[in-house]
Structure formats: C-alpha cells, structure tokens
Amino acid sequence: MVRCSNNLVGILNIVTLLLSIPIIGGGIWLSKQANTECERFLEKPVIAIGVFILLVSLAGIIGSCCRVTWLLWVYLLVMFLLILLLFCFTIFAFVVTNKGAGETISGRGYKEYRFGDYSNWLQKRVDKHWNRIHSCLQDSKICDTLIQESNTKADDFFKKHLSALQSGCCKPSNDCNFQYVSPTNWTRSSTSSTTNPDCATWSNESNLLCYGCQSCKAGLLDNIKSDWKRVAVLNIIFLVFLIIVYSIGCCAFRNNREDNAWKRYP
C-alpha cells in the first residue's frame, strides 16, 4: 500500500533535486567564466552546495519511494544535523551582528563607519582575509559612479546618500578635514587631522582611494551585518520548512519499518 508520507517526501526531494542542477551548473559556469579572485573564490562552494543537495535529494527519493530503510535513515540523520546546524548559525548570526552601526554626521547625507564598533569575531575574520577582500572590492568598481561624477559640487555631494562601502572605501573620513575637490579627489590643508590613520592611507589615485582604510573594512562589515540579518530571517523560514519535511520523513521511515516487518512475518 502506497503511503502518503512516502509520496510527499519523494515529491519534495524531486523538487530539490531539480533545484540542485542549476546550482551545479552555475558553479561550473563560474569556473569557466571567472576573471577575478572573487569569482574564483565562489565557484567551489557553489558546486559543493549543489552536489550536497543532489546527493541528499537522491537519498530521500530512493529511501522513501523504493522503501530502502537504511538510506532513509541516513537521509533523516543528515536532515537532523542540517536543522541543528542552521539553528546554531541563526542564533550566532543574530549575536555577532547585534553590534556596530553607521555614525550619523551633521550636515551629511551619508554615514561614517568605524571598524572598532563591530563584533570582534567579524573584525578578526575580515583582517585575516583582507588581502583577498581588498582585491575583490577593487574588481567590483564600487567607486566608479563617484569617479564619473567629478563635476558634483561640494554641497550636493555632502547631501548625497552613499552606501556603506562607498562611504568607507571611496572617500576620506570626515575626521581628516580634507578640502573637497570632487567625490574622489580631496586635498590636505593646514587644518587636516592626522589622528585617524585612514587620513594617511587615503590616495586620490582611482585604484587606491581608501580601499586600504579601516573605514573600508567597517563599510564591508556593515554590509555583512545587514546581509547576515536577512539570511538569519530566511533561515528561520527554511528551518520551519526543514522541520516539516523531517517530520514527514520520520513518518515515511516508520512506514518502511512496518512494511519490512510485514514482509518478514507473512
């Protein structure tokens, strides 16, 4: 007798199996098209995630539809570990992103970002991989828009809304008191400050700017903080879905054991 829970597990895993194919394809495409360090860094994790989803889906389909009890047990074990991992990551994401925010500056449309305001754990991770991240930020050309707006007047620029990365990487810190020439061109004066190390790091060269500044790292961390919070919210939704699938899988596993018992004792 065909059991409803077995069918549901099979259908859900067929869907995830189909979803894994474009993920793997995307990873292979990245490996062929990669021109930057950032793109090369992404290709292996994308392919690994796709293969993992593919294998888990196959285990779920074969275990539930073909009544292979041991394979369904492996599937449920992996699902349980995934639920546990996602739950821990979600809690961790909320904890490490609870600290740090942009500082509002009077008369400015943008905020200033300070590296030391953010989670120590995130700071250490960014410092450890900064050379690679630095290269990725330069390749992404996040400052190109500001470079092209070279005729923007000072008052218009100061009212402009900038992203965290643009504020941290494309202009000098407000602490420096540099004189404005254009969005990415500033000159030092007698009133310029040297207390902030970013002031000495700043360069008007378009390929340097403030990519090596602590404020650039802070802008990146503010982006990470926002992204992780969004991911954490999505994780909660995904966790509910996984728990439902896991519960149905447990019913299918029980059905398999009952069927095997009936076959053993006709």
PDB file of C-alpha atoms in Angstrom:
ATOM      1  CA  MET A   1       0.000   0.000   0.000  1.00  0.00           C
ATOM      2  CA  VAL A   2       1.380   3.382  -1.037  1.00  0.00           C
ATOM      3  CA  ARG A   3       1.793   5.675   1.964  1.00  0.00           C
ATOM      4  CA  CYS A   4       1.073   9.428   1.692  1.00  0.00           C
ATOM      5  CA  SER A   5       4.158  10.458   3.723  1.00  0.00           C
ATOM      6  CA  ASN A   6       6.468   8.454   1.432  1.00  0.00           C
ATOM      7  CA  ASN A   7       4.963  10.163  -1.616  1.00  0.00           C
ATOM      8  CA  LEU A   8       5.339  13.621  -0.073  1.00  0.00           C
ATOM      9  CA  VAL A   9       8.998  13.024   0.801  1.00  0.00           C
ATOM     10  CA  GLY A  10       9.591  11.765  -2.734  1.00  0.00           C
ATOM     11  CA  ILE A  11       7.894  14.789  -4.352  1.00  0.00           C
ATOM     12  CA  LEU A  12       9.716  17.316  -2.146  1.00  0.00           C
ATOM     13  CA  ASN A  13      13.070  15.710  -2.893  1.00  0.00           C
ATOM     14  CA  ILE A  14      12.395  15.615  -6.627  1.00  0.00           C
ATOM     15  CA  VAL A  15      11.879  19.396  -6.415  1.00  0.00           C
ATOM     16  CA  THR A  16      15.159  19.904  -4.504  1.00  0.00           C
ATOM     17  CA  LEU A  17      16.917  17.531  -6.935  1.00  0.00           C
ATOM     18  CA  LEU A  18      15.798  19.701  -9.849  1.00  0.00           C
ATOM     19  CA  LEU A  19      16.912  22.835  -7.975  1.00  0.00           C
ATOM     20  CA  SER A  20      20.388  21.371  -7.452  1.00  0.00           C
ATOM     21  CA  ILE A  21      21.016  21.090 -11.206  1.00  0.00           C
ATOM     22  CA  PRO A  22      21.087  24.870 -11.934  1.00  0.00           C
ATOM     23  CA  ILE A  23      23.180  25.404  -8.769  1.00  0.00           C
ATOM     24  CA  ILE A  24      25.821  22.947 -10.008  1.00  0.00           C
ATOM     25  CA  GLY A  25      25.544  24.439 -13.497  1.00  0.00           C
ATOM     26  CA  GLY A  26      26.069  27.928 -12.055  1.00  0.00           C
ATOM     27  CA  GLY A  27      29.204  26.771 -10.238  1.00  0.00           C
ATOM     28  CA  ILE A  28      30.610  25.188 -13.410  1.00  0.00           C
ATOM     29  CA  TRP A  29      29.779  28.353 -15.368  1.00  0.00           C
ATOM     30  CA  LEU A  30      31.612  30.450 -12.774  1.00  0.00           C
ATOM     31  CA  SER A  31      34.686  28.214 -13.069  1.00  0.00           C
ATOM     32  CA  LYS A  32      34.723  28.750 -16.859  1.00  0.00           C
ATOM     33  CA  GLN A  33      33.941  32.476 -16.817  1.00  0.00           C
ATOM     34  CA  ALA A  34      35.876  33.590 -13.707  1.00  0.00           C
ATOM     35  CA  ASN A  35      38.119  36.567 -14.379  1.00  0.00           C
ATOM     36  CA  THR A  36      38.639  37.804 -10.823  1.00  0.00           C
ATOM     37  CA  GLU A  37      39.751  36.359  -7.484  1.00  0.00           C
ATOM     38  CA  CYS A  38      36.220  36.930  -6.126  1.00  0.00           C
ATOM     39  CA  GLU A  39      34.577  34.799  -8.797  1.00  0.00           C
ATOM     40  CA  ARG A  40      37.171  32.022  -8.447  1.00  0.00           C
ATOM     41  CA  PHE A  41      36.596  32.033  -4.692  1.00  0.00           C
ATOM     42  CA  LEU A  42      32.855  31.374  -5.179  1.00  0.00           C
ATOM     43  CA  GLU A  43      32.935  28.541  -7.710  1.00  0.00           C
ATOM     44  CA  LYS A  44      33.929  25.637  -5.395  1.00  0.00           C
ATOM     45  CA  PRO A  45      31.427  26.385  -2.583  1.00  0.00           C
ATOM     46  CA  VAL A  46      28.599  26.750  -5.135  1.00  0.00           C
ATOM     47  CA  ILE A  47      29.412  23.388  -6.767  1.00  0.00           C
ATOM     48  CA  ALA A  48      29.809  21.720  -3.332  1.00  0.00           C
ATOM     49  CA  ILE A  49      26.385  23.002  -2.177  1.00  0.00           C
ATOM     50  CA  GLY A  50      24.769  21.809  -5.410  1.00  0.00           C
ATOM     51  CA  VAL A  51      26.307  18.317  -5.153  1.00  0.00           C
ATOM     52  CA  PHE A  52      25.315  18.073  -1.461  1.00  0.00           C
ATOM     53  CA  ILE A  53      21.672  18.941  -2.251  1.00  0.00           C
ATOM     54  CA  LEU A  54      21.719  16.471  -5.160  1.00  0.00           C
ATOM     55  CA  LEU A  55      23.009  13.577  -3.016  1.00  0.00           C
ATOM     56  CA  VAL A  56      20.635  14.279  -0.107  1.00  0.00           C
ATOM     57  CA  SER A  57      17.695  14.520  -2.518  1.00  0.00           C
ATOM     58  CA  LEU A  58      18.616  11.201  -4.146  1.00  0.00           C
ATOM     59  CA  ALA A  59      18.828   9.564  -0.721  1.00  0.00           C
ATOM     60  CA  GLY A  60      15.385  10.923   0.147  1.00  0.00           C
ATOM     61  CA  ILE A  61      13.808   9.809  -3.146  1.00  0.00           C
ATOM     62  CA  ILE A  62      15.282   6.294  -3.135  1.00  0.00           C
ATOM     63  CA  GLY A  63      14.738   5.827   0.599  1.00  0.00           C
ATOM     64  CA  SER A  64      11.069   6.863   0.563  1.00  0.00           C
ATOM     65  CA  CYS A  65       9.858   5.675  -2.849  1.00  0.00           C
ATOM     66  CA  CYS A  66      11.882   2.449  -3.094  1.00  0.00           C
ATOM     67  CA  ARG A  67      11.435   1.687   0.622  1.00  0.00           C
ATOM     68  CA  VAL A  68      15.188   1.482   1.304  1.00  0.00           C
ATOM     69  CA  THR A  69      15.056   1.927   5.077  1.00  0.00           C
ATOM     70  CA  TRP A  70      18.775   2.365   5.777  1.00  0.00           C
ATOM     71  CA  LEU A  71      19.075   5.074   3.091  1.00  0.00           C
ATOM     72  CA  LEU A  72      16.051   6.909   4.503  1.00  0.00           C
ATOM     73  CA  TRP A  73      17.690   6.687   7.953  1.00  0.00           C
ATOM     74  CA  VAL A  74      20.848   8.325   6.531  1.00  0.00           C
ATOM     75  CA  TYR A  75      18.651  10.989   4.908  1.00  0.00           C
ATOM     76  CA  LEU A  76      16.917  11.744   8.216  1.00  0.00           C
ATOM     77  CA  LEU A  77      20.243  11.885  10.057  1.00  0.00           C
ATOM     78  CA  VAL A  78      21.607  14.431   7.548  1.00  0.00           C
ATOM     79  CA  MET A  79      18.376  16.446   7.806  1.00  0.00           C
ATOM     80  CA  PHE A  80      18.594  16.454  11.617  1.00  0.00           C
ATOM     81  CA  LEU A  81      22.219  17.655  11.523  1.00  0.00           C
ATOM     82  CA  LEU A  82      21.276  20.325   8.960  1.00  0.00           C
ATOM     83  CA  ILE A  83      18.425  21.561  11.166  1.00  0.00           C
ATOM     84  CA  LEU A  84      20.778  21.698  14.162  1.00  0.00           C
ATOM     85  CA  LEU A  85      23.456  23.498  12.144  1.00  0.00           C
ATOM     86  CA  LEU A  86      21.027  26.073  10.745  1.00  0.00           C
ATOM     87  CA  PHE A  87      19.553  26.697  14.199  1.00  0.00           C
ATOM     88  CA  CYS A  88      23.020  27.328  15.688  1.00  0.00           C
ATOM     89  CA  PHE A  89      24.052  29.537  12.759  1.00  0.00           C
ATOM     90  CA  THR A  90      20.863  31.602  13.040  1.00  0.00           C
ATOM     91  CA  ILE A  91      21.466  32.279  16.749  1.00  0.00           C
ATOM     92  CA  PHE A  92      25.145  33.031  16.047  1.00  0.00           C
ATOM     93  CA  ALA A  93      24.266  35.410  13.180  1.00  0.00           C
ATOM     94  CA  PHE A  94      21.950  37.459  15.412  1.00  0.00           C
ATOM     95  CA  VAL A  95      24.603  37.613  18.170  1.00  0.00           C
ATOM     96  CA  VAL A  96      27.568  38.732  16.008  1.00  0.00           C
ATOM     97  CA  THR A  97      25.514  41.287  14.044  1.00  0.00           C
ATOM     98  CA  ASN A  98      23.997  42.888  17.136  1.00  0.00           C
ATOM     99  CA  LYS A  99      26.948  45.281  17.498  1.00  0.00           C
ATOM    100  CA  GLY A 100      28.002  48.205  15.298  1.00  0.00           C
ATOM    101  CA  ALA A 101      26.232  50.775  13.133  1.00  0.00           C
ATOM    102  CA  GLY A 102      26.992  53.766  10.955  1.00  0.00           C
ATOM    103  CA  GLU A 103      27.536  57.119  12.683  1.00  0.00           C
ATOM    104  CA  THR A 104      25.292  59.968  11.545  1.00  0.00           C
ATOM    105  CA  ILE A 105      27.278  63.137  10.743  1.00  0.00           C
ATOM    106  CA  SER A 106      25.612  66.545  10.988  1.00  0.00           C
ATOM    107  CA  GLY A 107      25.114  68.134   7.568  1.00  0.00           C
ATOM    108  CA  ARG A 108      25.950  64.925   5.706  1.00  0.00           C
ATOM    109  CA  GLY A 109      23.622  62.640   3.772  1.00  0.00           C
ATOM    110  CA  TYR A 110      25.926  59.682   4.348  1.00  0.00           C
ATOM    111  CA  LYS A 111      27.148  57.934   7.491  1.00  0.00           C
ATOM    112  CA  GLU A 112      30.672  57.248   8.753  1.00  0.00           C
ATOM    113  CA  TYR A 113      31.762  53.732   9.699  1.00  0.00           C
ATOM    114  CA  ARG A 114      34.363  52.716  12.281  1.00  0.00           C
ATOM    115  CA  PHE A 115      35.940  49.271  12.253  1.00  0.00           C
ATOM    116  CA  GLY A 116      36.235  49.001  16.043  1.00  0.00           C
ATOM    117  CA  ASP A 117      32.465  49.381  16.527  1.00  0.00           C
ATOM    118  CA  TYR A 118      31.704  45.925  15.143  1.00  0.00           C
ATOM    119  CA  SER A 119      31.903  42.401  16.541  1.00  0.00           C
ATOM    120  CA  ASN A 120      35.443  41.273  17.436  1.00  0.00           C
ATOM    121  CA  TRP A 121      34.798  37.943  15.713  1.00  0.00           C
ATOM    122  CA  LEU A 122      33.844  39.660  12.451  1.00  0.00           C
ATOM    123  CA  GLN A 123      36.821  42.016  12.724  1.00  0.00           C
ATOM    124  CA  LYS A 124      39.239  39.077  13.016  1.00  0.00           C
ATOM    125  CA  ARG A 125      37.676  37.266  10.039  1.00  0.00           C
ATOM    126  CA  VAL A 126      37.905  40.378   7.838  1.00  0.00           C
ATOM    127  CA  ASP A 127      41.505  41.095   8.908  1.00  0.00           C
ATOM    128  CA  LYS A 128      42.508  37.502   8.174  1.00  0.00           C
ATOM    129  CA  HIS A 129      41.143  37.569   4.613  1.00  0.00           C
ATOM    130  CA  TRP A 130      41.600  41.271   3.877  1.00  0.00           C
ATOM    131  CA  ASN A 131      44.087  40.844   1.008  1.00  0.00           C
ATOM    132  CA  ARG A 132      41.585  38.775  -0.955  1.00  0.00           C
ATOM    133  CA  ILE A 133      38.642  41.012   0.019  1.00  0.00           C
ATOM    134  CA  HIS A 134      40.657  44.126  -0.888  1.00  0.00           C
ATOM    135  CA  SER A 135      41.238  42.686  -4.373  1.00  0.00           C
ATOM    136  CA  CYS A 136      37.536  41.833  -4.725  1.00  0.00           C
ATOM    137  CA  LEU A 137      36.432  45.345  -3.766  1.00  0.00           C
ATOM    138  CA  GLN A 138      38.756  46.894  -6.343  1.00  0.00           C
ATOM    139  CA  ASP A 139      37.492  44.489  -9.021  1.00  0.00           C
ATOM    140  CA  SER A 140      33.863  45.341  -8.166  1.00  0.00           C
ATOM    141  CA  LYS A 141      34.497  49.024  -9.084  1.00  0.00           C
ATOM    142  CA  ILE A 142      32.176  50.272  -6.343  1.00  0.00           C
ATOM    143  CA  CYS A 143      33.642  53.776  -6.642  1.00  0.00           C
ATOM    144  CA  ASP A 144      33.173  54.154 -10.402  1.00  0.00           C
ATOM    145  CA  THR A 145      29.894  56.053 -10.012  1.00  0.00           C
ATOM    146  CA  LEU A 146      31.574  58.668  -7.805  1.00  0.00           C
ATOM    147  CA  ILE A 147      34.630  58.887 -10.097  1.00  0.00           C
ATOM    148  CA  GLN A 148      32.322  59.672 -13.040  1.00  0.00           C
ATOM    149  CA  GLU A 149      30.580  62.429 -11.042  1.00  0.00           C
ATOM    150  CA  SER A 150      33.686  64.612 -10.963  1.00  0.00           C
ATOM    151  CA  ASN A 151      31.667  67.825 -11.565  1.00  0.00           C
ATOM    152  CA  THR A 152      29.479  67.346  -8.480  1.00  0.00           C
ATOM    153  CA  LYS A 153      29.514  70.415  -6.241  1.00  0.00           C
ATOM    154  CA  ALA A 154      30.554  70.058  -2.605  1.00  0.00           C
ATOM    155  CA  ASP A 155      27.109  70.883  -1.180  1.00  0.00           C
ATOM    156  CA  ASP A 156      25.444  68.351  -3.470  1.00  0.00           C
ATOM    157  CA  PHE A 157      27.973  65.670  -2.570  1.00  0.00           C
ATOM    158  CA  PHE A 158      27.622  66.217   1.183  1.00  0.00           C
ATOM    159  CA  LYS A 159      23.836  65.727   0.877  1.00  0.00           C
ATOM    160  CA  LYS A 160      24.286  62.572  -1.196  1.00  0.00           C
ATOM    161  CA  HIS A 161      23.312  59.165   0.177  1.00  0.00           C
ATOM    162  CA  LEU A 162      26.233  56.736  -0.090  1.00  0.00           C
ATOM    163  CA  SER A 163      26.262  53.024   0.564  1.00  0.00           C
ATOM    164  CA  ALA A 164      28.383  51.779   3.472  1.00  0.00           C
ATOM    165  CA  LEU A 165      31.100  50.590   1.064  1.00  0.00           C
ATOM    166  CA  GLN A 166      31.121  53.838  -0.908  1.00  0.00           C
ATOM    167  CA  SER A 167      31.346  55.895   2.274  1.00  0.00           C
ATOM    168  CA  GLY A 168      34.131  53.767   3.714  1.00  0.00           C
ATOM    169  CA  CYS A 169      36.183  52.993   0.587  1.00  0.00           C
ATOM    170  CA  CYS A 170      35.649  55.862  -1.874  1.00  0.00           C
ATOM    171  CA  LYS A 171      36.199  58.996   0.229  1.00  0.00           C
ATOM    172  CA  PRO A 172      38.361  60.044   3.186  1.00  0.00           C
ATOM    173  CA  SER A 173      36.994  60.027   6.718  1.00  0.00           C
ATOM    174  CA  ASN A 174      35.202  63.150   7.940  1.00  0.00           C
ATOM    175  CA  ASP A 175      37.821  63.271  10.730  1.00  0.00           C
ATOM    176  CA  CYS A 176      40.519  64.180   8.190  1.00  0.00           C
ATOM    177  CA  ASN A 177      39.056  67.633   7.387  1.00  0.00           C
ATOM    178  CA  PHE A 178      40.313  67.403   3.805  1.00  0.00           C
ATOM    179  CA  GLN A 179      39.182  70.032   1.304  1.00  0.00           C
ATOM    180  CA  TYR A 180      36.690  68.772  -1.270  1.00  0.00           C
ATOM    181  CA  VAL A 181      37.627  68.949  -4.965  1.00  0.00           C
ATOM    182  CA  SER A 182      35.467  66.123  -6.340  1.00  0.00           C
ATOM    183  CA  PRO A 183      33.864  62.989  -4.814  1.00  0.00           C
ATOM    184  CA  THR A 184      37.147  61.064  -5.169  1.00  0.00           C
ATOM    185  CA  ASN A 185      39.607  63.964  -5.142  1.00  0.00           C
ATOM    186  CA  TRP A 186      40.453  65.701  -1.855  1.00  0.00           C
ATOM    187  CA  THR A 187      43.366  67.906  -0.802  1.00  0.00           C
ATOM    188  CA  ARG A 188      45.115  68.182   2.540  1.00  0.00           C
ATOM    189  CA  SER A 189      45.221  71.548   4.291  1.00  0.00           C
ATOM    190  CA  SER A 190      46.734  73.083   7.428  1.00  0.00           C
ATOM    191  CA  THR A 191      43.620  72.048   9.384  1.00  0.00           C
ATOM    192  CA  SER A 192      43.761  68.420   8.214  1.00  0.00           C
ATOM    193  CA  SER A 193      43.926  65.852  11.009  1.00  0.00           C
ATOM    194  CA  THR A 194      46.470  63.064  11.359  1.00  0.00           C
ATOM    195  CA  THR A 195      44.966  61.357  14.415  1.00  0.00           C
ATOM    196  CA  ASN A 196      42.955  58.978  12.236  1.00  0.00           C
ATOM    197  CA  PRO A 197      45.342  56.568  10.417  1.00  0.00           C
ATOM    198  CA  ASP A 198      42.950  56.483   7.464  1.00  0.00           C
ATOM    199  CA  CYS A 199      43.933  60.086   6.661  1.00  0.00           C
ATOM    200  CA  ALA A 200      47.467  58.975   5.785  1.00  0.00           C
ATOM    201  CA  THR A 201      46.148  55.961   3.831  1.00  0.00           C
ATOM    202  CA  TRP A 202      43.871  57.999   1.564  1.00  0.00           C
ATOM    203  CA  SER A 203      45.012  58.485  -2.039  1.00  0.00           C
ATOM    204  CA  ASN A 204      43.419  60.369  -4.952  1.00  0.00           C
ATOM    205  CA  GLU A 205      44.519  57.575  -7.287  1.00  0.00           C
ATOM    206  CA  SER A 206      41.350  55.857  -8.557  1.00  0.00           C
ATOM    207  CA  ASN A 207      42.775  52.375  -7.982  1.00  0.00           C
ATOM    208  CA  LEU A 208      43.767  53.177  -4.377  1.00  0.00           C
ATOM    209  CA  LEU A 209      41.381  55.745  -2.821  1.00  0.00           C
ATOM    210  CA  CYS A 210      40.546  54.405   0.665  1.00  0.00           C
ATOM    211  CA  TYR A 211      40.499  50.672  -0.178  1.00  0.00           C
ATOM    212  CA  GLY A 212      43.233  50.141   2.414  1.00  0.00           C
ATOM    213  CA  CYS A 213      41.457  52.140   5.135  1.00  0.00           C
ATOM    214  CA  GLN A 214      39.902  50.842   8.337  1.00  0.00           C
ATOM    215  CA  SER A 215      36.713  52.662   7.298  1.00  0.00           C
ATOM    216  CA  CYS A 216      36.564  50.467   4.172  1.00  0.00           C
ATOM    217  CA  LYS A 217      36.682  47.367   6.378  1.00  0.00           C
ATOM    218  CA  ALA A 218      33.943  48.929   8.525  1.00  0.00           C
ATOM    219  CA  GLY A 219      31.784  49.579   5.460  1.00  0.00           C
ATOM    220  CA  LEU A 220      32.198  45.947   4.457  1.00  0.00           C
ATOM    221  CA  LEU A 221      31.238  44.807   7.974  1.00  0.00           C
ATOM    222  CA  ASP A 222      28.110  46.960   7.866  1.00  0.00           C
ATOM    223  CA  ASN A 223      27.154  45.228   4.603  1.00  0.00           C
ATOM    224  CA  ILE A 224      27.882  41.821   6.130  1.00  0.00           C
ATOM    225  CA  LYS A 225      25.810  42.722   9.181  1.00  0.00           C
ATOM    226  CA  SER A 226      22.801  43.667   7.018  1.00  0.00           C
ATOM    227  CA  ASP A 227      23.171  40.595   4.795  1.00  0.00           C
ATOM    228  CA  TRP A 228      23.557  38.199   7.725  1.00  0.00           C
ATOM    229  CA  LYS A 229      20.427  39.553   9.382  1.00  0.00           C
ATOM    230  CA  ARG A 230      18.467  38.961   6.183  1.00  0.00           C
ATOM    231  CA  VAL A 231      19.944  35.456   5.904  1.00  0.00           C
ATOM    232  CA  ALA A 232      19.053  34.753   9.547  1.00  0.00           C
ATOM    233  CA  VAL A 233      15.399  35.693   8.893  1.00  0.00           C
ATOM    234  CA  LEU A 234      15.342  33.465   5.786  1.00  0.00           C
ATOM    235  CA  ASN A 235      16.946  30.687   7.843  1.00  0.00           C
ATOM    236  CA  ILE A 236      14.038  30.786  10.289  1.00  0.00           C
ATOM    237  CA  ILE A 237      11.599  30.246   7.393  1.00  0.00           C
ATOM    238  CA  PHE A 238      13.822  27.500   5.942  1.00  0.00           C
ATOM    239  CA  LEU A 239      14.092  25.853   9.382  1.00  0.00           C
ATOM    240  CA  VAL A 240      10.310  25.612   9.644  1.00  0.00           C
ATOM    241  CA  PHE A 241      10.233  24.009   6.169  1.00  0.00           C
ATOM    242  CA  LEU A 242      13.023  21.547   7.089  1.00  0.00           C
ATOM    243  CA  ILE A 243      11.286  20.565  10.335  1.00  0.00           C
ATOM    244  CA  ILE A 244       8.075  19.836   8.402  1.00  0.00           C
ATOM    245  CA  VAL A 245       9.985  17.747   5.831  1.00  0.00           C
ATOM    246  CA  TYR A 246      11.874  15.975   8.640  1.00  0.00           C
ATOM    247  CA  SER A 247       8.583  15.129  10.388  1.00  0.00           C
ATOM    248  CA  ILE A 248       7.125  13.721   7.164  1.00  0.00           C
ATOM    249  CA  GLY A 249      10.364  11.798   6.639  1.00  0.00           C
ATOM    250  CA  CYS A 250      10.045  10.264  10.097  1.00  0.00           C
ATOM    251  CA  CYS A 251       6.546   9.045   9.173  1.00  0.00           C
ATOM    252  CA  ALA A 252       7.921   7.568   5.934  1.00  0.00           C
ATOM    253  CA  PHE A 253      10.705   5.843   7.904  1.00  0.00           C
ATOM    254  CA  ARG A 254       8.134   4.338  10.276  1.00  0.00           C
ATOM    255  CA  ASN A 255       6.092   3.163   7.271  1.00  0.00           C
ATOM    256  CA  ASN A 256       9.174   1.491   5.784  1.00  0.00           C
ATOM    257  CA  ARG A 257       9.871  -0.349   9.048  1.00  0.00           C
ATOM    258  CA  GLU A 258       6.240  -1.519   9.295  1.00  0.00           C
ATOM    259  CA  ASP A 259       6.281  -2.749   5.698  1.00  0.00           C
ATOM    260  CA  ASN A 260       9.558  -4.576   6.276  1.00  0.00           C
ATOM    261  CA  ALA A 261       8.067  -6.185   9.395  1.00  0.00           C
ATOM    262  CA  TRP A 262       5.038  -7.390   7.406  1.00  0.00           C
ATOM    263  CA  LYS A 263       7.308  -8.878   4.749  1.00  0.00           C
ATOM    264  CA  ARG A 264       9.407 -10.611   7.379  1.00  0.00           C
ATOM    265  CA  TYR A 265       6.363 -12.170   9.048  1.00  0.00           C
ATOM    266  CA  PRO A 266       3.796 -13.021   6.345  1.00  0.00           C
TER     267      PRO A 266
END
